[in-house]
């Protein structure tokens, strides 16, 4: 009998987006990270990060807030509750997939 393999969320599964979601998941719920800090942490270009954040925002996984600090525009990124649940589901699916792969414990 073959166990059915779990589905992996294609929005999170892309390597860059997985890194974004995993990084934001380390923040306490309700906390956010500035765009430049996230960009530096991940070693991504601003353009590349923006594209991936747009995909995550379309899926409802991140919330992006654009504001000002004095006269300087600032962008903050936070993982939504939906994003946290999706990441939890994704990590469970990966673990289940790896468990079915067998191998030496």
PDB file of N, CA and C in Angstrom:
ATOM      1  N   UNK A   1       0.850  -1.188   0.000  1.00  0.00           N
ATOM      2  CA  UNK A   1       0.000   0.000   0.000  1.00  0.00           C
ATOM      3  C   UNK A   1       0.892   1.246   0.000  1.00  0.00           C
ATOM      4  N   UNK A   2       0.668   2.144  -0.919  1.00  0.00           N
ATOM      5  CA  UNK A   2       1.463   3.348  -1.039  1.00  0.00           C
ATOM      6  C   UNK A   2       0.699   4.515  -0.418  1.00  0.00           C
ATOM      7  N   UNK A   3       1.369   5.210   0.491  1.00  0.00           N
ATOM      8  CA  UNK A   3       0.757   6.380   1.115  1.00  0.00           C
ATOM      9  C   UNK A   3       0.705   7.514   0.089  1.00  0.00           C
ATOM     10  N   UNK A   4      -0.360   8.291   0.149  1.00  0.00           N
ATOM     11  CA  UNK A   4      -0.477   9.432  -0.752  1.00  0.00           C
ATOM     12  C   UNK A   4       0.508  10.506  -0.320  1.00  0.00           C
ATOM     13  N   UNK A   5       1.262  11.029  -1.267  1.00  0.00           N
ATOM     14  CA  UNK A   5       2.251  12.062  -0.948  1.00  0.00           C
ATOM     15  C   UNK A   5       1.534  13.387  -0.688  1.00  0.00           C
ATOM     16  N   UNK A   6       2.017  14.141   0.291  1.00  0.00           N
ATOM     17  CA  UNK A   6       1.374  15.420   0.608  1.00  0.00           C
ATOM     18  C   UNK A   6       1.614  16.453  -0.492  1.00  0.00           C
ATOM     19  N   UNK A   7       0.662  17.352  -0.629  1.00  0.00           N
ATOM     20  CA  UNK A   7       0.800  18.463  -1.568  1.00  0.00           C
ATOM     21  C   UNK A   7       1.623  19.566  -0.903  1.00  0.00           C
ATOM     22  N   UNK A   8       2.513  20.181  -1.672  1.00  0.00           N
ATOM     23  CA  UNK A   8       3.307  21.297  -1.167  1.00  0.00           C
ATOM     24  C   UNK A   8       2.760  22.592  -1.758  1.00  0.00           C
ATOM     25  N   UNK A   9       2.559  23.579  -0.914  1.00  0.00           N
ATOM     26  CA  UNK A   9       2.033  24.876  -1.334  1.00  0.00           C
ATOM     27  C   UNK A   9       2.993  25.496  -2.351  1.00  0.00           C
ATOM     28  N   UNK A  10       2.561  25.673  -3.617  1.00  0.00           N
ATOM     29  CA  UNK A  10       3.466  26.209  -4.634  1.00  0.00           C
ATOM     30  C   UNK A  10       3.881  27.661  -4.386  1.00  0.00           C
ATOM     31  N   UNK A  11       3.065  28.405  -3.639  1.00  0.00           N
ATOM     32  CA  UNK A  11       3.426  29.795  -3.342  1.00  0.00           C
ATOM     33  C   UNK A  11       4.631  29.824  -2.407  1.00  0.00           C
ATOM     34  N   UNK A  12       4.646  28.964  -1.415  1.00  0.00           N
ATOM     35  CA  UNK A  12       5.744  28.935  -0.452  1.00  0.00           C
ATOM     36  C   UNK A  12       6.924  28.124  -0.985  1.00  0.00           C
ATOM     37  N   UNK A  13       6.656  27.135  -1.825  1.00  0.00           N
ATOM     38  CA  UNK A  13       7.687  26.182  -2.215  1.00  0.00           C
ATOM     39  C   UNK A  13       8.853  26.790  -2.998  1.00  0.00           C
ATOM     40  N   UNK A  14       8.638  27.880  -3.703  1.00  0.00           N
ATOM     41  CA  UNK A  14       9.746  28.537  -4.408  1.00  0.00           C
ATOM     42  C   UNK A  14      10.798  28.928  -3.375  1.00  0.00           C
ATOM     43  N   UNK A  15      12.055  28.614  -3.659  1.00  0.00           N
ATOM     44  CA  UNK A  15      13.113  28.787  -2.667  1.00  0.00           C
ATOM     45  C   UNK A  15      13.144  30.185  -2.042  1.00  0.00           C
ATOM     46  N   UNK A  16      13.083  31.223  -2.856  1.00  0.00           N
ATOM     47  CA  UNK A  16      13.165  32.583  -2.320  1.00  0.00           C
ATOM     48  C   UNK A  16      11.981  32.888  -1.405  1.00  0.00           C
ATOM     49  N   UNK A  17      10.783  32.465  -1.806  1.00  0.00           N
ATOM     50  CA  UNK A  17       9.602  32.732  -0.975  1.00  0.00           C
ATOM     51  C   UNK A  17       9.632  31.903   0.303  1.00  0.00           C
ATOM     52  N   UNK A  18      10.153  30.700   0.219  1.00  0.00           N
ATOM     53  CA  UNK A  18      10.305  29.880   1.429  1.00  0.00           C
ATOM     54  C   UNK A  18      11.232  30.578   2.416  1.00  0.00           C
ATOM     55  N   UNK A  19      12.304  31.139   1.922  1.00  0.00           N
ATOM     56  CA  UNK A  19      13.242  31.856   2.793  1.00  0.00           C
ATOM     57  C   UNK A  19      12.582  33.095   3.416  1.00  0.00           C
ATOM     58  N   UNK A  20      11.769  33.798   2.630  1.00  0.00           N
ATOM     59  CA  UNK A  20      11.060  34.979   3.144  1.00  0.00           C
ATOM     60  C   UNK A  20      10.109  34.566   4.263  1.00  0.00           C
ATOM     61  N   UNK A  21       9.273  33.568   3.983  1.00  0.00           N
ATOM     62  CA  UNK A  21       8.268  33.135   4.961  1.00  0.00           C
ATOM     63  C   UNK A  21       8.941  32.574   6.214  1.00  0.00           C
ATOM     64  N   UNK A  22       9.979  31.772   6.041  1.00  0.00           N
ATOM     65  CA  UNK A  22      10.688  31.206   7.194  1.00  0.00           C
ATOM     66  C   UNK A  22      11.299  32.309   8.048  1.00  0.00           C
ATOM     67  N   UNK A  23      11.850  33.326   7.414  1.00  0.00           N
ATOM     68  CA  UNK A  23      12.446  34.448   8.160  1.00  0.00           C
ATOM     69  C   UNK A  23      11.389  35.232   8.917  1.00  0.00           C
ATOM     70  N   UNK A  24      10.275  35.542   8.257  1.00  0.00           N
ATOM     71  CA  UNK A  24       9.219  36.309   8.915  1.00  0.00           C
ATOM     72  C   UNK A  24       8.533  35.497  10.011  1.00  0.00           C
ATOM     73  N   UNK A  25       8.526  34.183   9.878  1.00  0.00           N
ATOM     74  CA  UNK A  25       7.904  33.321  10.880  1.00  0.00           C
ATOM     75  C   UNK A  25       8.664  33.351  12.208  1.00  0.00           C
ATOM     76  N   UNK A  26       9.928  33.775  12.178  1.00  0.00           N
ATOM     77  CA  UNK A  26      10.706  33.860  13.425  1.00  0.00           C
ATOM     78  C   UNK A  26      10.267  35.049  14.284  1.00  0.00           C
ATOM     79  N   UNK A  27       9.567  35.996  13.674  1.00  0.00           N
ATOM     80  CA  UNK A  27       9.063  37.156  14.432  1.00  0.00           C
ATOM     81  C   UNK A  27       7.816  36.744  15.204  1.00  0.00           C
ATOM     82  N   UNK A  28       7.611  37.365  16.328  1.00  0.00           N
ATOM     83  CA  UNK A  28       6.383  37.126  17.087  1.00  0.00           C
ATOM     84  C   UNK A  28       5.198  37.608  16.257  1.00  0.00           C
ATOM     85  N   UNK A  29       4.059  36.944  16.439  1.00  0.00           N
ATOM     86  CA  UNK A  29       2.864  37.336  15.702  1.00  0.00           C
ATOM     87  C   UNK A  29       2.575  38.810  15.945  1.00  0.00           C
ATOM     88  N   UNK A  30       2.314  39.537  14.864  1.00  0.00           N
ATOM     89  CA  UNK A  30       2.037  40.969  14.971  1.00  0.00           C
ATOM     90  C   UNK A  30       3.272  41.832  14.770  1.00  0.00           C
ATOM     91  N   UNK A  31       4.470  41.252  14.836  1.00  0.00           N
ATOM     92  CA  UNK A  31       5.695  42.013  14.599  1.00  0.00           C
ATOM     93  C   UNK A  31       5.985  42.060  13.109  1.00  0.00           C
ATOM     94  N   UNK A  32       6.750  43.058  12.729  1.00  0.00           N
ATOM     95  CA  UNK A  32       7.084  43.237  11.331  1.00  0.00           C
ATOM     96  C   UNK A  32       8.558  43.558  11.182  1.00  0.00           C
ATOM     97  N   UNK A  33       9.049  43.444   9.953  1.00  0.00           N
ATOM     98  CA  UNK A  33      10.448  43.718   9.656  1.00  0.00           C
ATOM     99  C   UNK A  33      10.493  44.734   8.526  1.00  0.00           C
ATOM    100  N   UNK A  34      11.446  45.625   8.584  1.00  0.00           N
ATOM    101  CA  UNK A  34      11.562  46.605   7.505  1.00  0.00           C
ATOM    102  C   UNK A  34      12.048  45.902   6.241  1.00  0.00           C
ATOM    103  N   UNK A  35      11.633  46.426   5.116  1.00  0.00           N
ATOM    104  CA  UNK A  35      12.030  45.866   3.825  1.00  0.00           C
ATOM    105  C   UNK A  35      13.556  45.795   3.700  1.00  0.00           C
ATOM    106  N   UNK A  36      14.295  46.880   4.029  1.00  0.00           N
ATOM    107  CA  UNK A  36      15.754  46.801   3.890  1.00  0.00           C
ATOM    108  C   UNK A  36      16.384  45.734   4.803  1.00  0.00           C
ATOM    109  N   UNK A  37      15.843  45.586   6.007  1.00  0.00           N
ATOM    110  CA  UNK A  37      16.390  44.574   6.920  1.00  0.00           C
ATOM    111  C   UNK A  37      16.158  43.172   6.363  1.00  0.00           C
ATOM    112  N   UNK A  38      14.969  42.925   5.815  1.00  0.00           N
ATOM    113  CA  UNK A  38      14.657  41.624   5.229  1.00  0.00           C
ATOM    114  C   UNK A  38      15.526  41.371   4.002  1.00  0.00           C
ATOM    115  N   UNK A  39      15.693  42.394   3.186  1.00  0.00           N
ATOM    116  CA  UNK A  39      16.527  42.299   1.979  1.00  0.00           C
ATOM    117  C   UNK A  39      17.964  41.923   2.354  1.00  0.00           C
ATOM    118  N   UNK A  40      18.496  42.604   3.358  1.00  0.00           N
ATOM    119  CA  UNK A  40      19.872  42.331   3.799  1.00  0.00           C
ATOM    120  C   UNK A  40      19.992  40.947   4.423  1.00  0.00           C
ATOM    121  N   UNK A  41      19.025  40.576   5.244  1.00  0.00           N
ATOM    122  CA  UNK A  41      19.036  39.273   5.901  1.00  0.00           C
ATOM    123  C   UNK A  41      19.081  38.147   4.874  1.00  0.00           C
ATOM    124  N   UNK A  42      18.299  38.286   3.799  1.00  0.00           N
ATOM    125  CA  UNK A  42      18.192  37.242   2.789  1.00  0.00           C
ATOM    126  C   UNK A  42      19.227  37.368   1.678  1.00  0.00           C
ATOM    127  N   UNK A  43      19.934  38.506   1.623  1.00  0.00           N
ATOM    128  CA  UNK A  43      20.921  38.721   0.568  1.00  0.00           C
ATOM    129  C   UNK A  43      20.289  38.803  -0.809  1.00  0.00           C
ATOM    130  N   UNK A  44      19.108  39.385  -0.870  1.00  0.00           N
ATOM    131  CA  UNK A  44      18.375  39.496  -2.141  1.00  0.00           C
ATOM    132  C   UNK A  44      18.439  40.936  -2.636  1.00  0.00           C
ATOM    133  N   UNK A  45      18.233  41.106  -3.934  1.00  0.00           N
ATOM    134  CA  UNK A  45      18.117  42.458  -4.463  1.00  0.00           C
ATOM    135  C   UNK A  45      16.724  42.989  -4.130  1.00  0.00           C
ATOM    136  N   UNK A  46      16.590  44.291  -4.134  1.00  0.00           N
ATOM    137  CA  UNK A  46      15.289  44.900  -3.837  1.00  0.00           C
ATOM    138  C   UNK A  46      14.240  44.456  -4.851  1.00  0.00           C
ATOM    139  N   UNK A  47      14.606  44.400  -6.121  1.00  0.00           N
ATOM    140  CA  UNK A  47      13.662  44.005  -7.157  1.00  0.00           C
ATOM    141  C   UNK A  47      13.201  42.563  -7.003  1.00  0.00           C
ATOM    142  N   UNK A  48      14.138  41.670  -6.728  1.00  0.00           N
ATOM    143  CA  UNK A  48      13.805  40.256  -6.564  1.00  0.00           C
ATOM    144  C   UNK A  48      12.903  40.056  -5.348  1.00  0.00           C
ATOM    145  N   UNK A  49      13.249  40.699  -4.242  1.00  0.00           N
ATOM    146  CA  UNK A  49      12.436  40.585  -3.037  1.00  0.00           C
ATOM    147  C   UNK A  49      11.040  41.140  -3.278  1.00  0.00           C
ATOM    148  N   UNK A  50      10.948  42.256  -3.976  1.00  0.00           N
ATOM    149  CA  UNK A  50       9.644  42.865  -4.267  1.00  0.00           C
ATOM    150  C   UNK A  50       8.738  41.923  -5.043  1.00  0.00           C
ATOM    151  N   UNK A  51       9.306  41.238  -6.042  1.00  0.00           N
ATOM    152  CA  UNK A  51       8.520  40.303  -6.853  1.00  0.00           C
ATOM    153  C   UNK A  51       7.972  39.171  -5.979  1.00  0.00           C
ATOM    154  N   UNK A  52       8.818  38.618  -5.132  1.00  0.00           N
ATOM    155  CA  UNK A  52       8.388  37.511  -4.282  1.00  0.00           C
ATOM    156  C   UNK A  52       7.395  37.970  -3.215  1.00  0.00           C
ATOM    157  N   UNK A  53       7.598  39.163  -2.675  1.00  0.00           N
ATOM    158  CA  UNK A  53       6.646  39.686  -1.698  1.00  0.00           C
ATOM    159  C   UNK A  53       5.283  39.929  -2.337  1.00  0.00           C
ATOM    160  N   UNK A  54       5.264  40.352  -3.588  1.00  0.00           N
ATOM    161  CA  UNK A  54       3.990  40.563  -4.292  1.00  0.00           C
ATOM    162  C   UNK A  54       3.216  39.253  -4.394  1.00  0.00           C
ATOM    163  N   UNK A  55       3.913  38.169  -4.748  1.00  0.00           N
ATOM    164  CA  UNK A  55       3.267  36.846  -4.831  1.00  0.00           C
ATOM    165  C   UNK A  55       2.707  36.435  -3.474  1.00  0.00           C
ATOM    166  N   UNK A  56       3.498  36.637  -2.434  1.00  0.00           N
ATOM    167  CA  UNK A  56       3.061  36.266  -1.083  1.00  0.00           C
ATOM    168  C   UNK A  56       1.899  37.140  -0.626  1.00  0.00           C
ATOM    169  N   UNK A  57       1.921  38.401  -1.003  1.00  0.00           N
ATOM    170  CA  UNK A  57       0.830  39.312  -0.632  1.00  0.00           C
ATOM    171  C   UNK A  57      -0.457  38.918  -1.371  1.00  0.00           C
ATOM    172  N   UNK A  58      -0.346  38.572  -2.645  1.00  0.00           N
ATOM    173  CA  UNK A  58      -1.525  38.133  -3.422  1.00  0.00           C
ATOM    174  C   UNK A  58      -2.175  36.909  -2.776  1.00  0.00           C
ATOM    175  N   UNK A  59      -1.357  36.032  -2.196  1.00  0.00           N
ATOM    176  CA  UNK A  59      -1.876  34.826  -1.546  1.00  0.00           C
ATOM    177  C   UNK A  59      -2.407  35.117  -0.138  1.00  0.00           C
ATOM    178  N   UNK A  60      -2.188  36.328   0.342  1.00  0.00           N
ATOM    179  CA  UNK A  60      -2.636  36.691   1.688  1.00  0.00           C
ATOM    180  C   UNK A  60      -1.688  36.218   2.778  1.00  0.00           C
ATOM    181  N   UNK A  61      -0.456  35.889   2.415  1.00  0.00           N
ATOM    182  CA  UNK A  61       0.512  35.352   3.370  1.00  0.00           C
ATOM    183  C   UNK A  61       1.334  36.433   4.066  1.00  0.00           C
ATOM    184  N   UNK A  62       1.487  37.593   3.421  1.00  0.00           N
ATOM    185  CA  UNK A  62       2.198  38.703   4.061  1.00  0.00           C
ATOM    186  C   UNK A  62       1.356  39.963   3.957  1.00  0.00           C
ATOM    187  N   UNK A  63       1.618  40.860   4.886  1.00  0.00           N
ATOM    188  CA  UNK A  63       0.986  42.184   4.877  1.00  0.00           C
ATOM    189  C   UNK A  63       2.106  43.198   4.737  1.00  0.00           C
ATOM    190  N   UNK A  64       1.957  44.094   3.789  1.00  0.00           N
ATOM    191  CA  UNK A  64       2.973  45.116   3.543  1.00  0.00           C
ATOM    192  C   UNK A  64       2.405  46.465   3.932  1.00  0.00           C
ATOM    193  N   UNK A  65       3.142  47.194   4.767  1.00  0.00           N
ATOM    194  CA  UNK A  65       2.724  48.511   5.224  1.00  0.00           C
ATOM    195  C   UNK A  65       3.734  49.534   4.741  1.00  0.00           C
ATOM    196  N   UNK A  66       3.248  50.529   4.024  1.00  0.00           N
ATOM    197  CA  UNK A  66       4.112  51.615   3.564  1.00  0.00           C
ATOM    198  C   UNK A  66       3.759  52.849   4.384  1.00  0.00           C
ATOM    199  N   UNK A  67       4.772  53.405   5.017  1.00  0.00           N
ATOM    200  CA  UNK A  67       4.558  54.557   5.887  1.00  0.00           C
ATOM    201  C   UNK A  67       5.753  55.496   5.753  1.00  0.00           C
ATOM    202  N   UNK A  68       5.844  56.439   6.647  1.00  0.00           N
ATOM    203  CA  UNK A  68       6.976  57.368   6.657  1.00  0.00           C
ATOM    204  C   UNK A  68       7.553  57.466   8.062  1.00  0.00           C
ATOM    205  N   UNK A  69       8.853  57.584   8.126  1.00  0.00           N
ATOM    206  CA  UNK A  69       9.567  57.921   9.363  1.00  0.00           C
ATOM    207  C   UNK A  69      10.109  59.310   9.117  1.00  0.00           C
ATOM    208  N   UNK A  70       9.424  60.294   9.673  1.00  0.00           N
ATOM    209  CA  UNK A  70       9.755  61.664   9.312  1.00  0.00           C
ATOM    210  C   UNK A  70       9.367  61.867   7.858  1.00  0.00           C
ATOM    211  N   UNK A  71      10.329  62.229   7.035  1.00  0.00           N
ATOM    212  CA  UNK A  71      10.066  62.411   5.602  1.00  0.00           C
ATOM    213  C   UNK A  71      10.506  61.223   4.762  1.00  0.00           C
ATOM    214  N   UNK A  72      11.086  60.217   5.417  1.00  0.00           N
ATOM    215  CA  UNK A  72      11.614  59.069   4.698  1.00  0.00           C
ATOM    216  C   UNK A  72      10.571  57.962   4.587  1.00  0.00           C
ATOM    217  N   UNK A  73      10.287  57.508   3.360  1.00  0.00           N
ATOM    218  CA  UNK A  73       9.350  56.396   3.211  1.00  0.00           C
ATOM    219  C   UNK A  73       9.957  55.101   3.773  1.00  0.00           C
ATOM    220  N   UNK A  74       9.131  54.325   4.454  1.00  0.00           N
ATOM    221  CA  UNK A  74       9.570  53.060   5.035  1.00  0.00           C
ATOM    222  C   UNK A  74       8.513  52.003   4.716  1.00  0.00           C
ATOM    223  N   UNK A  75       8.991  50.814   4.354  1.00  0.00           N
ATOM    224  CA  UNK A  75       8.099  49.690   4.071  1.00  0.00           C
ATOM    225  C   UNK A  75       8.363  48.597   5.087  1.00  0.00           C
ATOM    226  N   UNK A  76       7.281  48.094   5.681  1.00  0.00           N
ATOM    227  CA  UNK A  76       7.380  47.005   6.654  1.00  0.00           C
ATOM    228  C   UNK A  76       6.639  45.791   6.118  1.00  0.00           C
ATOM    229  N   UNK A  77       7.158  44.627   6.462  1.00  0.00           N
ATOM    230  CA  UNK A  77       6.572  43.369   6.008  1.00  0.00           C
ATOM    231  C   UNK A  77       6.288  42.508   7.234  1.00  0.00           C
ATOM    232  N   UNK A  78       5.111  41.892   7.268  1.00  0.00           N
ATOM    233  CA  UNK A  78       4.747  40.994   8.367  1.00  0.00           C
ATOM    234  C   UNK A  78       4.060  39.762   7.785  1.00  0.00           C
ATOM    235  N   UNK A  79       4.235  38.651   8.454  1.00  0.00           N
ATOM    236  CA  UNK A  79       3.549  37.422   8.084  1.00  0.00           C
ATOM    237  C   UNK A  79       2.142  37.487   8.676  1.00  0.00           C
ATOM    238  N   UNK A  80       1.140  37.223   7.861  1.00  0.00           N
ATOM    239  CA  UNK A  80      -0.244  37.238   8.344  1.00  0.00           C
ATOM    240  C   UNK A  80      -0.550  35.932   9.072  1.00  0.00           C
ATOM    241  N   UNK A  81      -1.683  35.907   9.747  1.00  0.00           N
ATOM    242  CA  UNK A  81      -2.118  34.654  10.390  1.00  0.00           C
ATOM    243  C   UNK A  81      -2.264  33.557   9.333  1.00  0.00           C
ATOM    244  N   UNK A  82      -2.839  33.918   8.198  1.00  0.00           N
ATOM    245  CA  UNK A  82      -2.984  32.958   7.097  1.00  0.00           C
ATOM    246  C   UNK A  82      -1.610  32.465   6.630  1.00  0.00           C
ATOM    247  N   UNK A  83      -0.633  33.363   6.579  1.00  0.00           N
ATOM    248  CA  UNK A  83       0.724  32.993   6.189  1.00  0.00           C
ATOM    249  C   UNK A  83       1.366  32.047   7.186  1.00  0.00           C
ATOM    250  N   UNK A  84       1.129  32.296   8.479  1.00  0.00           N
ATOM    251  CA  UNK A  84       1.665  31.406   9.515  1.00  0.00           C
ATOM    252  C   UNK A  84       1.056  30.016   9.418  1.00  0.00           C
ATOM    253  N   UNK A  85      -0.260  29.964   9.201  1.00  0.00           N
ATOM    254  CA  UNK A  85      -0.931  28.671   9.063  1.00  0.00           C
ATOM    255  C   UNK A  85      -0.440  27.936   7.815  1.00  0.00           C
ATOM    256  N   UNK A  86      -0.264  28.672   6.720  1.00  0.00           N
ATOM    257  CA  UNK A  86       0.226  28.061   5.481  1.00  0.00           C
ATOM    258  C   UNK A  86       1.643  27.525   5.673  1.00  0.00           C
ATOM    259  N   UNK A  87       2.482  28.260   6.405  1.00  0.00           N
ATOM    260  CA  UNK A  87       3.850  27.811   6.660  1.00  0.00           C
ATOM    261  C   UNK A  87       3.839  26.572   7.552  1.00  0.00           C
ATOM    262  N   UNK A  88       2.967  26.559   8.554  1.00  0.00           N
ATOM    263  CA  UNK A  88       2.834  25.368   9.408  1.00  0.00           C
ATOM    264  C   UNK A  88       2.407  24.160   8.580  1.00  0.00           C
ATOM    265  N   UNK A  89       1.422  24.348   7.711  1.00  0.00           N
ATOM    266  CA  UNK A  89       0.966  23.262   6.827  1.00  0.00           C
ATOM    267  C   UNK A  89       2.096  22.800   5.917  1.00  0.00           C
ATOM    268  N   UNK A  90       2.846  23.755   5.392  1.00  0.00           N
ATOM    269  CA  UNK A  90       3.950  23.442   4.489  1.00  0.00           C
ATOM    270  C   UNK A  90       5.023  22.621   5.214  1.00  0.00           C
ATOM    271  N   UNK A  91       5.387  23.040   6.423  1.00  0.00           N
ATOM    272  CA  UNK A  91       6.433  22.307   7.149  1.00  0.00           C
ATOM    273  C   UNK A  91       5.955  20.903   7.518  1.00  0.00           C
ATOM    274  N   UNK A  92       4.674  20.767   7.862  1.00  0.00           N
ATOM    275  CA  UNK A  92       4.126  19.423   8.129  1.00  0.00           C
ATOM    276  C   UNK A  92       4.182  18.555   6.879  1.00  0.00           C
ATOM    277  N   UNK A  93       3.833  19.134   5.734  1.00  0.00           N
ATOM    278  CA  UNK A  93       3.848  18.389   4.475  1.00  0.00           C
ATOM    279  C   UNK A  93       5.266  17.969   4.105  1.00  0.00           C
ATOM    280  N   UNK A  94       6.226  18.852   4.298  1.00  0.00           N
ATOM    281  CA  UNK A  94       7.634  18.515   4.001  1.00  0.00           C
ATOM    282  C   UNK A  94       8.096  17.378   4.908  1.00  0.00           C
ATOM    283  N   UNK A  95       7.769  17.482   6.193  1.00  0.00           N
ATOM    284  CA  UNK A  95       8.163  16.411   7.131  1.00  0.00           C
ATOM    285  C   UNK A  95       7.538  15.079   6.733  1.00  0.00           C
ATOM    286  N   UNK A  96       6.264  15.111   6.357  1.00  0.00           N
ATOM    287  CA  UNK A  96       5.580  13.883   5.943  1.00  0.00           C
ATOM    288  C   UNK A  96       6.210  13.323   4.674  1.00  0.00           C
ATOM    289  N   UNK A  97       6.548  14.193   3.744  1.00  0.00           N
ATOM    290  CA  UNK A  97       7.188  13.765   2.505  1.00  0.00           C
ATOM    291  C   UNK A  97       8.539  13.117   2.805  1.00  0.00           C
ATOM    292  N   UNK A  98       9.306  13.745   3.673  1.00  0.00           N
ATOM    293  CA  UNK A  98      10.619  13.196   4.024  1.00  0.00           C
ATOM    294  C   UNK A  98      10.477  11.883   4.784  1.00  0.00           C
ATOM    295  N   UNK A  99       9.452  11.777   5.620  1.00  0.00           N
ATOM    296  CA  UNK A  99       9.220  10.531   6.342  1.00  0.00           C
ATOM    297  C   UNK A  99       8.910   9.379   5.391  1.00  0.00           C
ATOM    298  N   UNK A 100       8.211   9.676   4.294  1.00  0.00           N
ATOM    299  CA  UNK A 100       7.878   8.613   3.335  1.00  0.00           C
ATOM    300  C   UNK A 100       9.080   8.227   2.483  1.00  0.00           C
ATOM    301  N   UNK A 101      10.129   9.070   2.493  1.00  0.00           N
ATOM    302  CA  UNK A 101      11.299   8.791   1.674  1.00  0.00           C
ATOM    303  C   UNK A 101      12.136   7.662   2.253  1.00  0.00           C
ATOM    304  N   UNK A 102      11.897   7.343   3.517  1.00  0.00           N
ATOM    305  CA  UNK A 102      12.648   6.247   4.137  1.00  0.00           C
ATOM    306  C   UNK A 102      14.084   6.632   4.377  1.00  0.00           C
ATOM    307  N   UNK A 103      14.980   5.712   4.137  1.00  0.00           N
ATOM    308  CA  UNK A 103      16.398   5.972   4.376  1.00  0.00           C
ATOM    309  C   UNK A 103      16.793   5.510   5.763  1.00  0.00           C
ATOM    310  N   UNK A 104      18.016   5.768   6.095  1.00  0.00           N
ATOM    311  CA  UNK A 104      18.556   5.346   7.373  1.00  0.00           C
ATOM    312  C   UNK A 104      18.276   6.427   8.423  1.00  0.00           C
ATOM    313  N   UNK A 105      17.666   6.059   9.559  1.00  0.00           N
ATOM    314  CA  UNK A 105      17.380   7.043  10.595  1.00  0.00           C
ATOM    315  C   UNK A 105      18.635   7.536  11.267  1.00  0.00           C
TER     316      UNK A 105
END
